[in-house]
PDB file of C-alpha atoms in Angstrom:
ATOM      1  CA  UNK A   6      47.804 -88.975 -36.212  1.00  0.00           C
ATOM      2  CA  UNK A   7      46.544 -87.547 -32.825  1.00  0.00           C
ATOM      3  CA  UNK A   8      44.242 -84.059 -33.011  1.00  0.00           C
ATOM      4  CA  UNK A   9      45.779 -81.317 -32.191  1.00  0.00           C
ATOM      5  CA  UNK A  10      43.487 -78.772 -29.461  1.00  0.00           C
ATOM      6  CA  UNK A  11      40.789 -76.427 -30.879  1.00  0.00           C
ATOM      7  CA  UNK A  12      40.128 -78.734 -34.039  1.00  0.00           C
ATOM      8  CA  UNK A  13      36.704 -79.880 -34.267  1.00  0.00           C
ATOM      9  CA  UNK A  14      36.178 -83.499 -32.853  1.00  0.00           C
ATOM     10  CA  UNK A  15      39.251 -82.855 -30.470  1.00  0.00           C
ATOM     11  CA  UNK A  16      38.660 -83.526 -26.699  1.00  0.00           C
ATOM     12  CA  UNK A  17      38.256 -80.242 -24.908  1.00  0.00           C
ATOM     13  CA  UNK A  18      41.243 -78.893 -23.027  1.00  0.00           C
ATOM     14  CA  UNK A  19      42.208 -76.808 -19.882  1.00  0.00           C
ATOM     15  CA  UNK A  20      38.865 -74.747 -18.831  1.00  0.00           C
ATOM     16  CA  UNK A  21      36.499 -76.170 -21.704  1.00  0.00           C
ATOM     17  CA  UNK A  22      37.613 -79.429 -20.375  1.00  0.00           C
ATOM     18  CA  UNK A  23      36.397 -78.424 -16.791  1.00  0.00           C
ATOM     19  CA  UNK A  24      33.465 -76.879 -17.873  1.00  0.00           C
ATOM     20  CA  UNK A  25      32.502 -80.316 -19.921  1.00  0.00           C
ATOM     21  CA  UNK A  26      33.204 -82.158 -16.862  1.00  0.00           C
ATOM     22  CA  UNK A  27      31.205 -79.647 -14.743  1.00  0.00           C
ATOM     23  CA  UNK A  28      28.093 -80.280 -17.411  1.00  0.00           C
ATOM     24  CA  UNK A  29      28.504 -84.320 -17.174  1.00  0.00           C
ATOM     25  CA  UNK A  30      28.048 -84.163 -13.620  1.00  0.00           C
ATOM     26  CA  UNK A  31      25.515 -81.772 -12.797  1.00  0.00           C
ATOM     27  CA  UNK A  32      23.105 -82.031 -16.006  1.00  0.00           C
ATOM     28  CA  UNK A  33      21.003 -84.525 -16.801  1.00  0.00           C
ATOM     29  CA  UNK A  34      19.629 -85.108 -20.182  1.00  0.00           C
ATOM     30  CA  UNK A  35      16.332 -83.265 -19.334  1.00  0.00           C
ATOM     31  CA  UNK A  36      18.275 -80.082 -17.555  1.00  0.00           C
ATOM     32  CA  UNK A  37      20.518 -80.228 -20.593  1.00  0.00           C
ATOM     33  CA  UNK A  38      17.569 -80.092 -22.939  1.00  0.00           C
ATOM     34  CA  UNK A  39      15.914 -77.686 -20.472  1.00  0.00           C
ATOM     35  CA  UNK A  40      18.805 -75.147 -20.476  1.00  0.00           C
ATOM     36  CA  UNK A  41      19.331 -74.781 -24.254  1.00  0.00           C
ATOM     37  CA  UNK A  42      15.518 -73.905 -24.305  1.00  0.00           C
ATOM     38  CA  UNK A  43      16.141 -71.543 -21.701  1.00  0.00           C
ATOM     39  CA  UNK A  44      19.125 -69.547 -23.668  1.00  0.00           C
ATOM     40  CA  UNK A  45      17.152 -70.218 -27.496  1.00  0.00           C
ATOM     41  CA  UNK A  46      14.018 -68.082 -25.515  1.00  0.00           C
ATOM     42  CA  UNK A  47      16.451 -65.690 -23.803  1.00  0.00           C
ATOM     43  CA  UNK A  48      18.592 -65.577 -26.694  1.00  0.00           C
ATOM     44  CA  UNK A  49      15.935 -65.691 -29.784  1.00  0.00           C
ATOM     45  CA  UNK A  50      13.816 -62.692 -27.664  1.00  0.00           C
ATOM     46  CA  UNK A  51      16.457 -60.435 -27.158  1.00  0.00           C
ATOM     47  CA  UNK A  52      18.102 -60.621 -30.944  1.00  0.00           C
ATOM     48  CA  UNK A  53      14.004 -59.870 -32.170  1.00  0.00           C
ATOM     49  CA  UNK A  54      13.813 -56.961 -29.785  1.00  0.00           C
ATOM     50  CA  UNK A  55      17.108 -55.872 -31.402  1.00  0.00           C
ATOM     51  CA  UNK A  56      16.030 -56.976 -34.718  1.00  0.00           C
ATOM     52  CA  UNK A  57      12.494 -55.056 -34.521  1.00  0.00           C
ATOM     53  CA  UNK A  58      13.761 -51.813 -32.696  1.00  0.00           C
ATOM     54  CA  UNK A  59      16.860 -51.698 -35.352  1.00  0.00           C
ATOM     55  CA  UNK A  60      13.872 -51.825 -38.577  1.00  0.00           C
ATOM     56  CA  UNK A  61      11.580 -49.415 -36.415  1.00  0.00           C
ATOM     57  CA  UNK A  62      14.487 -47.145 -35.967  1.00  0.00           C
ATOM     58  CA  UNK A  63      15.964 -47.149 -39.547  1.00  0.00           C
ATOM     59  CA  UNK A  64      19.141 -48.070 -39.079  1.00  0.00           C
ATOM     60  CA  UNK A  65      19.091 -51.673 -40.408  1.00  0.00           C
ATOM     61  CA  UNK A  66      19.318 -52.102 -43.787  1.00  0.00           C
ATOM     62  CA  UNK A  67      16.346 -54.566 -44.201  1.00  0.00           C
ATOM     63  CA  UNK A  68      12.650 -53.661 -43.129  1.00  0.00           C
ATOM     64  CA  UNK A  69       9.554 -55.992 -42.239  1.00  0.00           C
ATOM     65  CA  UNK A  70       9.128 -59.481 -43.606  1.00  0.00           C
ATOM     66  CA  UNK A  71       6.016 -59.645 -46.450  1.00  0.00           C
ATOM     67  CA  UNK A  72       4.329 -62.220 -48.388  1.00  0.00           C
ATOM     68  CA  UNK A  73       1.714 -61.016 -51.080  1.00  0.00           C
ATOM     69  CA  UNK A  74       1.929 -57.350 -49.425  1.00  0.00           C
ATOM     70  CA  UNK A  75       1.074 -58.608 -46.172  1.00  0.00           C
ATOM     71  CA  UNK A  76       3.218 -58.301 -43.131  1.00  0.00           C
ATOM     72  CA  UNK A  77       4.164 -61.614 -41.523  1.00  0.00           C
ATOM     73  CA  UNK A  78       4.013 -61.049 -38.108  1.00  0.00           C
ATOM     74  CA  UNK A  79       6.523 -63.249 -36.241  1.00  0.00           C
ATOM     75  CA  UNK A  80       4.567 -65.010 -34.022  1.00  0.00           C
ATOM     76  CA  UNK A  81       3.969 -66.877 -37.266  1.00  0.00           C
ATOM     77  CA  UNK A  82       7.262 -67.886 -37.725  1.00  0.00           C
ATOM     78  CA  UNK A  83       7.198 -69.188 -34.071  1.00  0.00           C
ATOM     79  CA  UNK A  84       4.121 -71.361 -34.197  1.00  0.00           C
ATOM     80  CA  UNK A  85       5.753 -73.122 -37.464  1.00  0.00           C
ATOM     81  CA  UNK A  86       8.724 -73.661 -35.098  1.00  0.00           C
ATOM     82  CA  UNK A  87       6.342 -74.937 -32.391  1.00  0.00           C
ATOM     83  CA  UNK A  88       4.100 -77.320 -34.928  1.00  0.00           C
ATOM     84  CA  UNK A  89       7.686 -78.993 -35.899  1.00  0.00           C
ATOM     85  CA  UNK A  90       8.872 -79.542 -32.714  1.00  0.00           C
ATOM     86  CA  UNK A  91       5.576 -81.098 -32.074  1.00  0.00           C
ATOM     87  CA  UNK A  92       6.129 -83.224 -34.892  1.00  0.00           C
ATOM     88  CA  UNK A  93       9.101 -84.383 -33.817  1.00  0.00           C
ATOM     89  CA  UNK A  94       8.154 -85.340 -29.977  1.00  0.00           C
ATOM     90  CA  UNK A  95       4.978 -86.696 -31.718  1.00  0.00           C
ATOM     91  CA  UNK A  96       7.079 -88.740 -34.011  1.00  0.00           C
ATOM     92  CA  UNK A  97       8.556 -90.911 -30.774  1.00  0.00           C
ATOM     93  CA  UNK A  98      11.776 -91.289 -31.244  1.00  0.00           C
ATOM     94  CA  UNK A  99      14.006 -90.369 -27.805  1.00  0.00           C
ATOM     95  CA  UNK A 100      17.307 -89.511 -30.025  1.00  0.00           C
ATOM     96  CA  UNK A 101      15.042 -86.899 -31.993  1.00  0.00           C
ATOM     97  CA  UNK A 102      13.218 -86.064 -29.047  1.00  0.00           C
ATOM     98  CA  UNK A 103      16.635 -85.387 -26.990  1.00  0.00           C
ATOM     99  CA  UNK A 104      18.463 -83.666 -29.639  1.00  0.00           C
ATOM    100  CA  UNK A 105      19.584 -80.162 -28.797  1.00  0.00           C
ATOM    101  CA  UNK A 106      18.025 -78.602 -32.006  1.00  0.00           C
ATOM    102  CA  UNK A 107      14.149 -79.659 -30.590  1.00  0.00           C
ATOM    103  CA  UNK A 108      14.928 -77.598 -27.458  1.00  0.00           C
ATOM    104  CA  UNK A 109      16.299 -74.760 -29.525  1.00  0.00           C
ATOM    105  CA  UNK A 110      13.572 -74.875 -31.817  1.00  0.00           C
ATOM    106  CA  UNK A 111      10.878 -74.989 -28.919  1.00  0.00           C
ATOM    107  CA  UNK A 112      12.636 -71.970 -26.908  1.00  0.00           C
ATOM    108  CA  UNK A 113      13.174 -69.975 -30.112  1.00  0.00           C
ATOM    109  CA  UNK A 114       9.517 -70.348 -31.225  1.00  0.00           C
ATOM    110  CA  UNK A 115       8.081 -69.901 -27.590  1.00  0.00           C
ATOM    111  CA  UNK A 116       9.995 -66.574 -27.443  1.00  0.00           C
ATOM    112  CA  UNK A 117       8.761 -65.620 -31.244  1.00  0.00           C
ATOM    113  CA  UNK A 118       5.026 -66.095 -29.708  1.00  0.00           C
ATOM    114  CA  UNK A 119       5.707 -64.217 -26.415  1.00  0.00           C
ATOM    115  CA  UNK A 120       6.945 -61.280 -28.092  1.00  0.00           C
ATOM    116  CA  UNK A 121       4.229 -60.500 -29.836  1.00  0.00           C
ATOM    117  CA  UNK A 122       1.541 -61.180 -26.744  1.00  0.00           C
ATOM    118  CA  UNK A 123      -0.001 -58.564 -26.928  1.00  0.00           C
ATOM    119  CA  UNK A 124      -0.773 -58.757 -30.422  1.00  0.00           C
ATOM    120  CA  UNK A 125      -2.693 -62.092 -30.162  1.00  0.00           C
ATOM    121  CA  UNK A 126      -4.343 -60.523 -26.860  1.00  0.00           C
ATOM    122  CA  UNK A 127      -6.075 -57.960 -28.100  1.00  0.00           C
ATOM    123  CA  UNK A 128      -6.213 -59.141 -31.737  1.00  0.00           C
ATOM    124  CA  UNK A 129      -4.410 -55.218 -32.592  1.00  0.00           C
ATOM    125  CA  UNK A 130      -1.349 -54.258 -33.784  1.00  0.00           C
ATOM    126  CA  UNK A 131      -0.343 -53.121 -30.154  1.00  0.00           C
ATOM    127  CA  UNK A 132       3.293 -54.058 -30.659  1.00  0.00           C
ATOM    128  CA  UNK A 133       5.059 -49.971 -30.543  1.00  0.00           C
ATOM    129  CA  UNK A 134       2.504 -48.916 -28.061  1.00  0.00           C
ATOM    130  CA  UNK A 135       4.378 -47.575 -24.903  1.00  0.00           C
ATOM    131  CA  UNK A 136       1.053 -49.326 -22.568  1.00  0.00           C
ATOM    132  CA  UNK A 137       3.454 -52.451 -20.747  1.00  0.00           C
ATOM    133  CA  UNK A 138       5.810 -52.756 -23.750  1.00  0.00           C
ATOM    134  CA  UNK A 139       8.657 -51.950 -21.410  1.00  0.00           C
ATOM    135  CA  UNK A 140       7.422 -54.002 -18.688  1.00  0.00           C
ATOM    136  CA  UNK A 141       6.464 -56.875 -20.911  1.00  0.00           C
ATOM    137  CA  UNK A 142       9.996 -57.024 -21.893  1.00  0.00           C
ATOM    138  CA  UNK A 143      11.727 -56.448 -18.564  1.00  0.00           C
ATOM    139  CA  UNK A 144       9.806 -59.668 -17.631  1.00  0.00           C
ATOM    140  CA  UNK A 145      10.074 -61.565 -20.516  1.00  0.00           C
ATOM    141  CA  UNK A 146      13.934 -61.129 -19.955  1.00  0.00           C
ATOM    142  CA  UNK A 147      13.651 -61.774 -16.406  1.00  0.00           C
ATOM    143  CA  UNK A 148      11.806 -64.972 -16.787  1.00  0.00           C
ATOM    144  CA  UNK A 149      14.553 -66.396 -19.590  1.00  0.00           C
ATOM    145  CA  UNK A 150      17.399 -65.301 -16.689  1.00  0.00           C
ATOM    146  CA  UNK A 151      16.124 -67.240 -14.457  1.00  0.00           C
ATOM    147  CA  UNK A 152      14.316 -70.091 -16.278  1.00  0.00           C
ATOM    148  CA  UNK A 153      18.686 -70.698 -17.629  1.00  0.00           C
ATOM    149  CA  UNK A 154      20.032 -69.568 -13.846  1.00  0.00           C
ATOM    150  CA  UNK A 155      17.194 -72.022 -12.148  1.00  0.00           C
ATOM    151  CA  UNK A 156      17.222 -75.150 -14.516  1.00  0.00           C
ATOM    152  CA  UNK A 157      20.843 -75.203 -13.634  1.00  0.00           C
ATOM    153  CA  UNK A 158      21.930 -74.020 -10.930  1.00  0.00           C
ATOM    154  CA  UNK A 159      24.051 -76.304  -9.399  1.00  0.00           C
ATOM    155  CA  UNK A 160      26.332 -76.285 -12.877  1.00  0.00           C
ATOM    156  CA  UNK A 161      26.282 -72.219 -12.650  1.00  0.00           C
ATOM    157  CA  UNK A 162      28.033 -72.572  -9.461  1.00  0.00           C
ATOM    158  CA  UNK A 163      30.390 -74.928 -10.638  1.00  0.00           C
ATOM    159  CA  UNK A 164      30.902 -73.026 -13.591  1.00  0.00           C
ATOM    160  CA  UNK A 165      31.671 -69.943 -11.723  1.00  0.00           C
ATOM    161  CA  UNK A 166      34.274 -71.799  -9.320  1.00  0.00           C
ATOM    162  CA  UNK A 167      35.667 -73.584 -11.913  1.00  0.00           C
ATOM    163  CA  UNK A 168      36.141 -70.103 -14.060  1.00  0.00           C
ATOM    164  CA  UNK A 169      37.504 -68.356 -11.271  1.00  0.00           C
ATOM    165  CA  UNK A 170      40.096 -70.585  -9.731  1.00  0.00           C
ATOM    166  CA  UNK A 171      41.084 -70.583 -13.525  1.00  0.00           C
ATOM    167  CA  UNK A 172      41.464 -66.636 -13.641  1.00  0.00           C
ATOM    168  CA  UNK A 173      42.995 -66.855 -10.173  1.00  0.00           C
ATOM    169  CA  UNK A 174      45.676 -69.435 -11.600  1.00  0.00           C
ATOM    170  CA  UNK A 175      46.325 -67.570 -15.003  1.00  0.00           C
ATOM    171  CA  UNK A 176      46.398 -64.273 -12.949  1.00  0.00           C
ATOM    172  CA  UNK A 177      49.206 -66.020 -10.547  1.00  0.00           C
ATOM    173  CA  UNK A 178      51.080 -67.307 -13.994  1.00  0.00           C
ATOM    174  CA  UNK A 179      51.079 -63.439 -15.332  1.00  0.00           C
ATOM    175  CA  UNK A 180      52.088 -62.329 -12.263  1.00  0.00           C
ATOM    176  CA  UNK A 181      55.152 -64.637 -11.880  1.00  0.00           C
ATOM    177  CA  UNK A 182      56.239 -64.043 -15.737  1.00  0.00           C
ATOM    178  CA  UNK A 183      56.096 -60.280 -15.666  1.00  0.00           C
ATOM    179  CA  UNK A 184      57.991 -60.108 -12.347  1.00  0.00           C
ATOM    180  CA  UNK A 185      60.754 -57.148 -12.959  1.00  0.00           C
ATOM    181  CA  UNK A 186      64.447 -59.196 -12.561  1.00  0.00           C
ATOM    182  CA  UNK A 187      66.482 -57.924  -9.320  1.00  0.00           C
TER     183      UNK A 187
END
C-alpha cells in the first residue's frame, strides 16, 4: 500500500518537496538547530507580548499565573526551560543534543528571560512602564528577524526563488485554464 500525499510519514510533494530539498542543501545540522532557536525566540516573544498585553488589557479570558498568591513572573518559567536544556547538552548525548525540541526549548526560554529584562535589571516590577518598553521590544523583535534571516540566509534565498517560480508557474496554469474560448 503506497501513502497517499499530505499523510503523515509521506514524502513531501511539489513545493514542500523543494523547500525540503532547499533545507538539505543549504542547512547544516548546527544552522538547522540554530534557526528553530531563532523562530522559538521570535516566535515564543511575540505570542508573550500578545499574551501579556491581551491580560493587561482585559480582553483574555485568563489573568496572571499564581502559586500560593504570588505572581510567577515568566522569566521563571524560562530559566526552568534553560536549566533543562542544560541538562540535556550536559547529559552528552549528540541525538538529544541535536534534537529540534533542545533548540526550541533554549529559544523559547531565552525569549521568556529577555522579556522581562528589565525586571531582573532593576530588581522592580518595571514591566508596563512606558521608559524603553517600546524600544526594548522593537529590538528584541529585530534581533529574532535577523538572528532567523542571518543563520540562514542562503536557504531564505532559495526559499524565496523556489516559492516564486512556483507562484509564477501556478499563476501561468490559472491563466491558461481560465482563458475565455474563441
Amino acid at each position: 500500500m503506497t501513502a497517499r500525499t499530505g499523510q503523515r510519514g509521506s514524502p513531501p510533494t511539489g513545493l514542500a518537496r523543494r523547500w525540503s530539498q532547499a533545507a538539505d542543501t543549504h542547512l547544516t545540522p548546527t544552522k538547522r538547530s540554530l534557526l528553530v532557536t531563532w523562530t522559538a525566540f521570535g516566535t515564543t516573544f511575540g505570542t508573550v507580548r500578545l499574551i501579556t498585553h491581551g491580560i493587561r488589557g482585559g480582553w483574555l479570558p485568563w489573568g496572571n499565573v499564581s502559586a500560593g498568591g504570588r505572581h510567577l513572573h515568566h522569566y521563571n518559567i524560562g530559566i526552568a526551560a534553560l536549566a533543562g536544556v542544560g541538562l540535556v547538552a550536559v547529559r552528552g548525548d549528540d541525538r538529544a543534543v541535536r534534537h529540534p525540541l533542545v533548540a526550541a526549548g533554549y529559544g523559547a526560554g531565552t525569549a521568556l528571560i529577555a522579556d522581562e529584562f528589565a525586571l531582573l535589571l532593576d530588581l522592580q516590577d518595571v514591566y508596563w512602564t512606558e521608559e524603553g518598553r517600546i524600544s526594548v521590544d522593537v529590538a528584541l523583535g529585530i534581533m529574532a528577524a535577523l538572528g532567523t534571516y542571518l543563520t540562514a540566509a542562503p536557504f531564505w534565498h532559495e526559499i524565496v526563488r523556489i516559492t516564486h517560480e512556483h507562484a509564477r508557474r501556478r499563476g501561468a496554469a490559472l491563466l491558461v485554464r481560465s482563458a475565455p474560448y474563441d
